[in-house]
Structure formats: C-alpha cells, structure tokens
Amino acid sequence: MEKIALITGATAGFGNSSVKKFIENGWKVIAAGRREERLAVLKEQYGDALHYLAFDIQDSQQINTAIDSLPTEFKNIDLLINNAGLALGTSPAQQSDLEQWNTMVDTNIRGLMSLTHKVLPTLIEQRGAVINISSVAASYPYPGGNVYGGTKAFVVQFSLGLRSDLHGTGVRVTCVEPGMSETEFTLVRTKGNQSASDKLYEGANPMTGDDIAQTLFWVATLPPHMNINRVELMPVNQSFSPFQIHRT
Ligand code: NDP
Ligand code: 8X3
C-alpha cells in the first residue's frame, strides 16, 4: 500500500528534493511551506500524488488548522520529516539581533515541537516514523553559530527523547545531522546575499538537496525493525579545525 510522508520545508532545498525522491519511488507526499506559489508548482508537477499545506510553522494554530484540513486520502501519515528551519545571521552573540534569535527558536524548536505534537497520535496509529533534521552545528560550535547551533542541539536531544517515550509503539525516530549543503540556506542566513552564498560554496563541492533526500529515503525504507538513531554527514571537503587560543 502507498505510504504517506509529510515533508516540511518542501518549497526549497532538502525538502524540495525529498518530495521528488519520495513521489518518484511511489509514496504520496504532503508538501508544506509558506510560499504557496512554489507549492502550487509542485501540485502541478505531481498531481494526485501530492497534497500541499501552506502554513507558517511558527504558528501552532495554523499548524492545527492545516493538519485538520487534510483530505481522507492523505490523513494517515506514515512519515513526518521535520525539515523546515533556518539560520539567521553569522554575528557573534554580543552583536546579534534578538529578533533573529527568536525567529530561529520559534521555527527550529517551537515549530518542530508543535507539528510533532499534532501528528504523533497518527504516527502511533500507523506505526510510522519521524525524521528530524538537525545539523552538525548541534555538536560542533563555530563562531556565529550561537543560537542556530543551540536550536539544532535541541533537535538532537528531542529526537533521542522521543525514541525513549515511543518505546513499544513501533514508531521509529531518526535525527539527521548534515554539514555544508548548497541550498537556499545561506541566502536566507545572509538576507538574500547571493554573492556571499556563492562564495561559501565555491570550490567546496558541498552536499546537495538530492544527497540529503537520498539519505532520508534510505532511512525511511529500512526494514521496520531497524531504527537509525542519528546520521551525521558532511561533504568530504568539510572537516574540523583546531581550538582557537587567545593569548595575552
Ligand atoms: P532552504 O532555505 O533551502 O529551505 C528551508 C525550508 O524551510 C524552505 O522550504 C522554507 O519554506 C521552510 N521554512 C522556513 N521557515 C519556515 C516557516 N516559518 N514556516 C514554514 N516553513 C518554513 O534550506 P535547507 O533545505 O538547507 O534547510 C532545511 C533544513 O536543513 C533546515 O532545518 C536547516 O537548518 C537544515 N540544515 C541545512 C544545512 C545546509 O547546509 N543547507 C545543513 C544542516 C542542516 P518557506 O520559506 O516557503 O516557508
Ligand atoms: C548548517 C550547517 O555548518 O552551516 O546547519 O552550520 S552549517
């Protein structure tokens, strides 16, 4: 029987590539995001295999209304991919904008939490799965990563906690923690600075949305008795640096 995946952040990057990957492999997909014009393009492309929900994940009322509106043939969600998220700014904490910090918390933490809370009863009925998108920034601090890294560390720990709470339900939980990948991520982080984005990825051979979609599909289609707890992945050209030492 066809499985149903709810993929957030479907209008760009990882989410957009994942919609394609899952539908091309016989799944039905509920594609979510705020930019409805992009969701409508996906609907044109994929027809009956896709239903879209336009909502802002920061608003739990919008989440509830959207999920309650699902037509019968899309109600039985088997897989929730919590992918919508963002980084804003690269400044040190002492020069950061508090509003940007709040937006990251409201999106990457509160949004992910609210949607998971809403969909969990269905996932339990379906003996389904959750895949949460964290980041290498959860485990490895870097200058300017402050609140973004903190939100992604929440995602790791929340995923492990879910695993524990869902013990015995058959629901699988995986946290995927990617490193540098070329999407709209840096464009969003730098308020639309295309040259900053191009410069970051230039010559680095970063991962792509398709690389991540392939990983998500692999996780989702393993035999149901197997749970991948965490996947950390980076492009070969990204690795670790020494600690910084300030000398007086
Ligand atoms: P993109 O900017 O390309 O895509 C982000 C997606 O999130 C968009 O579809 C956007 O849709 C959605 N989104 C953002 N804010 C909201 C909101 N308030 N409500 C609903 N949807 C929202 O970035 P990526 O594909 O790279 O990022 C996907 C996830 O992967 C994020 O959680 C990011 O933190 C994480 N990640 C990215 C890495 C990278 O290097 N690219 C590495 C590690 C993790 P819309 O604007 O239409 O609402
Ligand atoms: C995004 C990866 O390395 O830019 O989560 O923080 S990184």
Coordinates of C-alpha atoms and ligand atoms in Angstrom, one line a residue:
M1 CA 0.0 0.0 0.0
E2 CA 1.1 3.6 -0.7
K3 CA 2.8 5.3 2.2
I4 CA 2.2 9.0 3.1
A5 CA 5.0 11.4 4.0
L6 CA 4.5 14.8 5.4
I7 CA 7.6 16.9 4.4
T8 CA 8.0 20.4 5.8
G9 CA 10.2 23.0 4.1
A10 CA 9.1 21.5 0.7
T11 CA 9.5 24.8 -1.2
A12 CA 13.3 24.7 -1.4
G13 CA 16.5 22.7 -0.6
F14 CA 16.3 19.4 1.2
G15 CA 12.5 19.4 1.4
N16 CA 12.0 20.1 -2.3
S17 CA 14.4 17.3 -3.3
S18 CA 12.8 14.9 -0.9
V19 CA 9.3 15.5 -2.3
K20 CA 10.7 14.4 -5.7
K21 CA 12.6 11.4 -4.3
F22 CA 9.6 10.0 -2.3
I23 CA 7.0 10.6 -5.0
E24 CA 9.2 9.0 -7.7
N25 CA 9.5 6.0 -5.5
G26 CA 5.8 5.5 -5.1
W27 CA 5.0 7.5 -2.0
K28 CA 2.2 10.1 -1.6
V29 CA 3.5 13.4 -0.2
I30 CA 2.0 16.2 1.8
A31 CA 4.3 19.1 1.0
A32 CA 4.4 22.0 3.5
G33 CA 5.9 25.5 3.5
R34 CA 4.8 29.2 3.4
R35 CA 5.4 30.0 -0.2
E36 CA 2.2 28.8 -1.7
E37 CA 3.2 29.7 -5.3
R38 CA 6.0 27.1 -5.1
L39 CA 3.7 24.5 -3.5
A40 CA 1.2 25.1 -6.4
V41 CA 4.0 24.3 -8.9
L42 CA 4.7 21.0 -7.1
K43 CA 1.0 20.2 -7.2
E44 CA 1.0 20.8 -11.0
Q45 CA 4.0 18.5 -11.3
Y46 CA 2.9 15.6 -9.2
G47 CA -1.0 15.8 -9.4
D48 CA -2.8 13.2 -7.2
A49 CA 0.4 12.0 -5.5
L50 CA 0.8 15.3 -3.8
H51 CA -1.3 17.5 -1.4
Y52 CA 0.0 20.7 -0.2
L53 CA -0.4 22.7 3.0
A54 CA 0.6 26.3 3.2
F55 CA 1.3 27.4 6.8
D56 CA 3.9 29.2 8.9
I57 CA 5.3 26.6 11.3
Q58 CA 5.9 29.3 13.9
D59 CA 2.1 29.5 14.4
S60 CA 0.6 26.4 16.2
Q61 CA -2.9 27.5 15.3
Q62 CA -2.0 27.4 11.6
I63 CA -0.5 24.0 12.1
N64 CA -3.6 22.6 13.7
T65 CA -5.9 24.1 11.0
A66 CA -3.7 22.7 8.2
I67 CA -3.5 19.2 9.6
D68 CA -7.2 19.1 10.4
S69 CA -7.9 20.1 6.8
L70 CA -6.2 17.0 5.3
P71 CA -8.5 15.1 2.9
T72 CA -9.2 11.4 3.9
E73 CA -6.7 10.0 1.4
F74 CA -3.8 12.0 3.0
K75 CA -4.8 11.7 6.7
N76 CA -2.9 8.6 7.6
I77 CA 0.6 10.0 7.8
D78 CA 3.3 7.3 7.9
L79 CA 6.3 9.5 8.0
L80 CA 6.9 13.1 9.3
I81 CA 10.0 14.7 8.0
N82 CA 10.6 17.8 10.2
N83 CA 12.9 19.7 7.8
A84 CA 11.6 23.3 7.8
G85 CA 14.2 25.5 9.5
L86 CA 16.6 28.3 9.1
A87 CA 19.7 30.1 10.4
L88 CA 19.7 33.9 10.6
G89 CA 22.9 35.8 10.8
T90 CA 26.5 34.9 11.4
S91 CA 27.4 37.6 14.0
P92 CA 28.9 36.8 17.4
A93 CA 26.3 36.6 20.2
Q94 CA 27.3 40.0 21.5
Q95 CA 26.4 41.6 18.2
S96 CA 23.4 39.5 17.3
D97 CA 19.8 40.6 16.7
L98 CA 17.5 39.2 19.4
E99 CA 14.6 39.1 16.9
Q100 CA 16.6 36.8 14.7
W101 CA 17.4 34.6 17.7
N102 CA 13.7 34.4 18.5
T103 CA 12.7 33.6 14.9
M104 CA 15.2 30.6 14.9
V105 CA 13.8 29.4 18.2
D106 CA 10.2 29.8 17.0
T107 CA 10.9 27.9 13.8
N108 CA 13.5 25.3 14.6
I109 CA 12.3 24.4 18.1
R110 CA 8.7 25.6 18.7
G111 CA 7.6 24.9 15.1
L112 CA 9.1 21.4 15.0
M113 CA 7.7 20.6 18.5
S114 CA 4.1 21.8 17.7
L115 CA 3.9 19.9 14.5
T116 CA 5.3 16.7 16.1
H117 CA 2.8 17.0 18.9
K118 CA -0.1 17.3 16.5
V119 CA 0.9 14.4 14.3
L120 CA 2.2 11.9 16.9
P121 CA -1.2 10.3 17.5
T122 CA -1.5 9.5 13.8
L123 CA 2.1 8.2 13.6
I124 CA 1.4 5.9 16.6
E125 CA -1.7 4.5 14.9
Q126 CA 0.3 4.0 11.7
R127 CA 3.4 2.6 13.4
G128 CA 5.1 5.3 11.4
A129 CA 8.3 7.3 11.7
V130 CA 9.7 10.7 12.4
I131 CA 12.9 12.1 10.8
N132 CA 14.1 15.3 12.3
I133 CA 16.7 17.5 10.5
S134 CA 19.3 18.8 12.9
S135 CA 22.8 19.9 11.8
V136 CA 26.5 19.3 12.5
A137 CA 26.1 22.7 14.2
A138 CA 24.4 20.8 17.1
S139 CA 27.6 19.1 18.0
Y140 CA 30.4 21.3 16.8
P141 CA 30.3 25.0 17.8
Y142 CA 31.6 27.6 15.4
P143 CA 31.9 31.4 15.6
G144 CA 28.5 32.9 14.8
G145 CA 26.7 29.6 15.3
N146 CA 25.4 30.5 18.8
V147 CA 21.5 30.2 18.7
Y148 CA 21.3 28.3 15.5
G149 CA 23.6 25.6 16.9
G150 CA 21.6 25.7 20.1
T151 CA 18.3 25.1 18.3
K152 CA 19.8 22.1 16.4
A153 CA 21.1 20.6 19.7
F154 CA 17.6 20.7 20.9
V155 CA 16.5 18.8 17.8
V156 CA 19.1 16.0 18.6
Q157 CA 18.1 15.7 22.2
F158 CA 14.3 15.9 21.5
S159 CA 14.8 13.1 18.9
L160 CA 16.5 10.9 21.4
G161 CA 13.8 11.7 24.0
L162 CA 11.1 10.8 21.5
R163 CA 12.8 7.4 20.9
S164 CA 12.6 6.8 24.6
D165 CA 9.0 7.9 25.0
L166 CA 7.8 6.0 21.9
H167 CA 9.3 2.7 23.1
G168 CA 7.0 -0.1 22.3
T169 CA 4.8 1.8 19.9
G170 CA 6.8 0.7 16.8
V171 CA 7.3 4.3 15.8
R172 CA 10.9 5.0 14.6
V173 CA 12.7 8.2 15.2
T174 CA 15.9 9.4 13.4
C175 CA 17.9 12.6 13.7
V176 CA 19.8 13.5 10.5
E177 CA 22.7 16.0 11.1
P178 CA 24.1 17.3 7.8
G179 CA 27.0 19.6 7.3
M180 CA 27.5 22.1 4.4
S181 CA 24.9 21.7 1.7
E182 CA 24.1 24.1 -1.1
T183 CA 20.5 25.1 -0.9
E184 CA 18.8 28.5 -0.2
F185 CA 20.1 28.2 3.4
T186 CA 22.9 30.7 3.1
L187 CA 20.8 33.1 1.1
V188 CA 18.3 33.1 3.9
R189 CA 21.0 33.4 6.5
T190 CA 22.6 36.4 4.8
K191 CA 19.2 38.1 4.0
G192 CA 19.5 37.4 0.3
N193 CA 23.2 37.9 -0.3
Q194 CA 23.8 35.8 -3.4
S195 CA 27.5 36.5 -3.7
A196 CA 28.1 35.5 0.0
S197 CA 26.2 32.3 -0.7
D198 CA 28.1 31.6 -3.9
K199 CA 31.5 32.4 -2.2
L200 CA 30.8 29.9 0.7
Y201 CA 30.1 27.0 -1.7
E202 CA 32.6 27.9 -4.4
G203 CA 35.1 25.1 -4.9
A204 CA 33.9 23.3 -1.8
N205 CA 31.9 20.6 -3.6
P206 CA 29.1 20.8 -0.9
M207 CA 26.4 18.2 -0.5
T208 CA 23.1 18.9 -2.4
G209 CA 19.4 18.6 -1.6
D210 CA 19.4 15.4 -3.6
D211 CA 22.2 13.9 -1.5
I212 CA 20.2 14.6 1.7
A213 CA 17.0 13.3 0.1
Q214 CA 18.7 10.0 -0.8
T215 CA 19.8 9.7 2.9
L216 CA 16.2 10.4 4.1
F217 CA 14.8 7.9 1.7
W218 CA 17.3 5.3 2.8
V219 CA 16.4 5.8 6.5
A220 CA 12.7 5.7 5.8
T221 CA 12.8 2.5 3.8
L222 CA 14.9 0.2 6.0
P223 CA 13.1 -2.8 7.5
P224 CA 10.6 -1.7 10.1
H225 CA 12.5 -3.5 13.0
M226 CA 15.6 -1.2 12.4
N227 CA 16.0 2.3 13.8
I228 CA 18.8 4.6 12.7
N229 CA 19.1 6.9 15.8
R230 CA 21.4 9.5 14.3
V231 CA 23.1 10.2 11.0
E232 CA 25.9 12.8 10.8
L233 CA 27.1 13.5 7.3
M234 CA 29.4 16.1 5.8
P235 CA 31.0 16.8 2.4
V236 CA 34.5 15.3 2.1
N237 CA 35.9 18.8 1.8
Q238 CA 34.5 20.0 5.2
S239 CA 36.1 18.8 8.5
F240 CA 37.4 20.1 11.9
S241 CA 39.8 22.8 12.9
P242 CA 42.0 23.2 16.0
F243 CA 40.6 25.1 19.0
Q244 CA 41.2 28.9 18.9
I245 CA 43.6 30.2 21.6
H246 CA 43.5 33.8 22.8
R247 CA 47.0 34.8 24.2
T248 CA 47.6 37.8 26.4
Ligands
NDP1 P1 16.3 26.2 2.5 O1 16.4 27.6 2.9 O2 16.7 25.8 1.1 O3 14.9 25.6 2.8 C1 14.3 25.8 4.1 C2 12.8 25.4 4.0 O4 12.2 25.7 5.3 C3 12.0 26.2 3.0 O5 11.2 25.3 2.3 C4 11.2 27.2 3.8 O6 9.9 27.3 3.2 C5 11.0 26.4 5.1 N1 10.7 27.2 6.2 C6 11.5 28.2 6.8 N2 10.8 28.9 7.8 C7 9.6 28.4 7.8 C8 8.4 28.7 8.5 N3 8.4 29.7 9.4 N4 7.3 28.0 8.3 C9 7.2 27.0 7.3 N5 8.3 26.7 6.6 C10 9.5 27.3 6.8 O7 17.3 25.4 3.5 P2 17.7 23.8 3.6 O8 17.0 23.0 2.7 O9 19.2 23.8 3.5 O10 17.3 23.5 5.1 C11 16.4 22.5 5.5 C12 16.8 22.1 6.9 O11 18.1 21.6 6.9 C13 16.8 23.3 7.9 O12 16.2 22.9 9.1 C14 18.3 23.6 8.1 O13 18.5 24.2 9.3 C15 18.9 22.2 8.0 N6 20.3 22.2 7.6 C16 20.7 22.8 6.4 C17 22.1 22.6 6.1 C18 22.7 23.3 4.9 O14 23.9 23.4 4.9 N7 21.9 23.7 3.9 C19 23.0 21.8 6.9 C20 22.4 21.2 8.1 C21 21.1 21.4 8.4 P3 9.1 28.7 3.1 O15 10.1 29.8 3.1 O16 8.3 28.6 1.8 O17 8.2 28.7 4.3
8X3_2 C1 24.0 24.1 8.5 C2 25.4 23.6 8.5 O1 27.8 24.1 9.0 O2 26.4 25.9 8.0 O3 23.3 23.6 9.5 O4 26.1 25.2 10.3 S1 26.5 24.7 9.0

